[in-house]
Amino acid sequence: MISEKVQRIGASPTLKISAKAKAMKAEGIDVVDLSVGEPDFPTPENVKEAGVKAIRENFTKYTESDGILALRKAVAKRLKEDFGLEYGPKQIIVSAGAKSSLFHLVQALVDEGEEVIVPAPYWVTYPECVALAKGKPVIVPTREEDGFLLTPETLKASISPATKAVILNNPSNPTGGAYTRDQLLALAEVVKGEDLYVIADEIYASLVFDNFKFTSFAALGEDIKKKTIVINGVSKSYSMTGWRIGFAAGPAEVIDGMSKIQSHTTSNACSIAQKAALEAYDGPQYDVAKMVAEFQRRRNYCLMRLAAVPGLSCFKPQGAFYLFPNVRSFYDKEANGAKIRNSYGMAYYLLKEAKVAIVPGDAFGADDHIRLSYATSMANLEKSMDRIVEALGRLKTAKKVKRVALSNAVTRMKKAVPVEAVAEARMRDALVAEMESHLGYEGRYEWNARIGGAVVQLRTNVAHLNDFWVENFPPAPGEADVRPHGIVYAVDGIAGREPRGFYHEGTQTGVLVNTDHYGALRGLALGLAMDIGARSGGAGASGAVRGMSVDFDGSGLILVGPPGTKKTELFFELLADPRAKLHGNDIAFVEIAGGRAAADCVERKLYMPTAAVELDRRLAPLFDRSKCENVVVHKDDCSDLDCQRADDCRLDRGSPYCYKAAKEAHALLDPHWLGGPAAAVRRTNLKWLVLLRNDPTSPALVELGKDEALRTLEAGEAAGAKKTLAPGKAQPYYNPHLLGAGPEKLELQKAFFDRLLGSVRCVLFNSGAAGADRLKELVSAGR
Ligand code: PMP
């Protein structure tokens, strides 16, 4: 498993889209790529020659880690001439691209938990770069009316004692917005009074239009300069993106810190590229001016074309080579039945319908926008503008606009936590005292549920857990009227405690610490209720069977088996038959009396993995109306390797969420929604226990004698089956809700199943050899 911090970040979306456009072109599709973040001009001839010369002269070895002195001097000279900045060579570090400088800088400045203010829309790399340093990116939205610029008021309000730095990207990628000297001075006033650094990413400084006068943040005064690190490089200004040369200039102490890191990461930037960059900075500068003039012409052309599109507005940028139009008014419109819901949807639509690759604004933290790069030929721009205008013109107001508002709780902990048995009453008392001390009365939820015959009380400080609990279990009489048989604490936010579950059998107390995952709470509560049930009545008179249960023409049937045995597939196939009624999808509480086994569904809802949409298409609109947990709304949380491999993601196509992207995603589905009240039962007369296996060779169906059935259940592995589970993963009685599997507990289970097998028939069914029809035949014939 890769580290959590890396799991949390996504790969650069701009690079991915450019790759997709390239792949389409390779297939012969005429795509215009407006997603690229690099000038389309060749690197100036004199610069290329300097690179060739470096090779000829064998300047192909390691250089000083921070960059050759001549280049750092040339950088200093350029900073002085262009921006009036004075830096010595020790205050400059040359890296493999500005991105590399930025990464080393953030690593050098930020400690775990420290905050970095990132105004949005932001360049995609900033938040990820901060997160990789274990810092906390604090995203601060700016307003289009303010030219997407940070105001002194917003900056001030965003600073906390944990703030380490603020990133100012001037001019901005993706908006092209640039700060005037006065605007920068106002920000500097705020910064002066604070203990923080300013990371001034000025990579687009030379690309400004309409005689805009660019000012470097570090040029605002000596005191400000001491807190500022300027990031710049040759990538954009000299059309040298592939050469990978960027730099940082700032206080010697910070540069020194970066230097230490760089000495252990890349060492020096490419020696040949350094010589070329030296020529770029030292040589004639007229190529820059030519490029700026051309960009300005293209910007004006695109702005003119976009201005003619009704419903679209576009901010006029002062720099860089991007446009960031607002396309919000097109959301909820559709063409050819495809509805656009967000910037991903718009990007997908334009790619498919207009054959123009652009970047969704969401990647920059601004979902109402898309980013177009005009760093491509005028001919390409004309073609793409024609196509965009045409495609947007085709979008019509959808007849029925249904904004999908998913009721989804994303939990911090997604998986069930280990539950350990607490043997001593003293331990239990200490745990309860600890939980009570953290619960207090404010924000406390308390609710009695009836689970099977037992009353189980939840005490929690997690609103989501209470919400799901109340929705899922039927109510029992209130606290004042009844003493619960069991109590479950679920307390989150206890400092210094690992997420963990505890359970004391003697007093039927369950404790969950620091988890907000309903699956964990539900499992513990069911386990407690099973225990309480098993103790009442005679030994073995009641118990629970974990599986998916159906009432087929009056006979109860329960499918039991480990993952990989197509349990869910069979369940849905059975349910498709009009003779079948839905009973439960996870656990049946069974009462045995007079030779009959009555199986009850004890939950009001089906806590169902939303990935089941793959098996039954009717589920998606039902989940839309259900309470959900951990449904994936952001690509970074997707764990579906198939989609990732096929590069086919519904979120990329503009879907607001994906039901199949994570195993942990569940919905609390009302069973009646699946076919009306007549198609579901709460109680069934259990007749068949179907143990599943899945292999290509075994017979489809073997009826098991009582002893063999018991042995199989106890082992948690279908006897004679090819192994479907990793060794050690087998669960006695296939029941993960069973709390503690001590000898006594297992004896009780045995007694229960022994009795159950006196009332039901047990078959070993090979889902690799037969389908639901075979089961239906069996049940019909055996009635
Ligand atoms: N900063 C910004 C705002 C950028 O847009 C980019 C390139 N897209 C960079 C830094 C990185 O530049 P380089 O290619 O020199 O790493």
PDB file of C-alpha atoms and ligand atoms in Angstrom, residues 14 37-38 96-102 123 125-126 169-174 201-204 231-236 240-242 244-247 321-322 371, ligand 1:
ATOM      1  CA  THR A  14      -3.560  19.139 -17.063  1.00  0.00           C
ATOM      2  CA  GLY A  37       0.563  24.947 -20.449  1.00  0.00           C
ATOM      3  CA  GLU A  38       3.484  25.775 -22.676  1.00  0.00           C
ATOM      4  CA  ALA A  96      15.108  21.270 -12.665  1.00  0.00           C
ATOM      5  CA  GLY A  97      12.166  23.526 -13.488  1.00  0.00           C
ATOM      6  CA  ALA A  98      10.268  26.020 -11.387  1.00  0.00           C
ATOM      7  CA  LYS A  99       8.136  23.146 -10.162  1.00  0.00           C
ATOM      8  CA  SER A 100      11.167  21.559  -8.599  1.00  0.00           C
ATOM      9  CA  SER A 101      12.129  24.852  -6.912  1.00  0.00           C
ATOM     10  CA  LEU A 102       8.620  25.176  -5.556  1.00  0.00           C
ATOM     11  CA  TRP A 123      -2.380  26.257 -10.142  1.00  0.00           C
ATOM     12  CA  THR A 125       0.275  21.779  -8.096  1.00  0.00           C
ATOM     13  CA  TYR A 126       0.076  24.119  -5.092  1.00  0.00           C
ATOM     14  CA  ASN A 169       0.916  33.476  -8.372  1.00  0.00           C
ATOM     15  CA  ASN A 170       1.329  36.629 -10.420  1.00  0.00           C
ATOM     16  CA  PRO A 171       0.241  36.585 -13.258  1.00  0.00           C
ATOM     17  CA  SER A 172      -1.979  33.654 -12.494  1.00  0.00           C
ATOM     18  CA  ASN A 173      -2.374  30.275 -14.020  1.00  0.00           C
ATOM     19  CA  PRO A 174      -5.283  29.615 -14.726  1.00  0.00           C
ATOM     20  CA  ASP A 201       5.458  32.374  -8.229  1.00  0.00           C
ATOM     21  CA  GLU A 202       6.253  34.847 -10.992  1.00  0.00           C
ATOM     22  CA  ILE A 203       6.892  32.369 -13.794  1.00  0.00           C
ATOM     23  CA  TYR A 204       4.633  34.371 -16.137  1.00  0.00           C
ATOM     24  CA  ILE A 231      10.036  31.544  -8.129  1.00  0.00           C
ATOM     25  CA  ASN A 232      10.704  31.932 -11.833  1.00  0.00           C
ATOM     26  CA  GLY A 233      12.403  30.192 -14.727  1.00  0.00           C
ATOM     27  CA  VAL A 234      12.947  29.947 -18.442  1.00  0.00           C
ATOM     28  CA  SER A 235      10.059  27.553 -19.228  1.00  0.00           C
ATOM     29  CA  LYS A 236       7.434  30.085 -20.230  1.00  0.00           C
ATOM     30  CA  MET A 240      11.962  26.234 -22.865  1.00  0.00           C
ATOM     31  CA  THR A 241       9.552  23.964 -20.990  1.00  0.00           C
ATOM     32  CA  GLY A 242      11.392  20.772 -21.867  1.00  0.00           C
ATOM     33  CA  ARG A 244      13.716  21.998 -17.175  1.00  0.00           C
ATOM     34  CA  ILE A 245      15.339  25.086 -15.701  1.00  0.00           C
ATOM     35  CA  GLY A 246      13.743  27.173 -12.994  1.00  0.00           C
ATOM     36  CA  PHE A 247      15.014  29.015  -9.951  1.00  0.00           C
ATOM     37  CA  PHE A 321      -1.587  32.553 -21.984  1.00  0.00           C
ATOM     38  CA  TYR A 322      -4.858  31.254 -20.588  1.00  0.00           C
ATOM     39  CA  ARG A 371      -9.355  26.835 -18.835  1.00  0.00           C
TER      40      ARG A 371
HETATM   41  N1  PMP B   1       4.184  27.823 -11.763  1.00  0.00           N
HETATM   42  C1  PMP B   1       3.106  27.961 -12.547  1.00  0.00           C
HETATM   43  C2  PMP B   1       2.032  28.904 -12.143  1.00  0.00           C
HETATM   44  C3  PMP B   1       2.996  27.229 -13.735  1.00  0.00           C
HETATM   45  O1  PMP B   1       1.916  27.384 -14.517  1.00  0.00           O
HETATM   46  C4  PMP B   1       4.018  26.324 -14.091  1.00  0.00           C
HETATM   47  C5  PMP B   1       3.944  25.479 -15.340  1.00  0.00           C
HETATM   48  N2  PMP B   1       2.692  25.098 -15.730  1.00  0.00           N
HETATM   49  C6  PMP B   1       5.127  26.222 -13.234  1.00  0.00           C
HETATM   50  C7  PMP B   1       5.173  26.971 -12.084  1.00  0.00           C
HETATM   51  C8  PMP B   1       6.230  25.222 -13.464  1.00  0.00           C
HETATM   52  O2  PMP B   1       7.133  25.580 -14.424  1.00  0.00           O
HETATM   53  P1  PMP B   1       8.328  24.625 -14.833  1.00  0.00           P
HETATM   54  O3  PMP B   1       7.971  24.031 -16.142  1.00  0.00           O
HETATM   55  O4  PMP B   1       9.516  25.506 -14.915  1.00  0.00           O
HETATM   56  O5  PMP B   1       8.508  23.602 -13.783  1.00  0.00           O
END
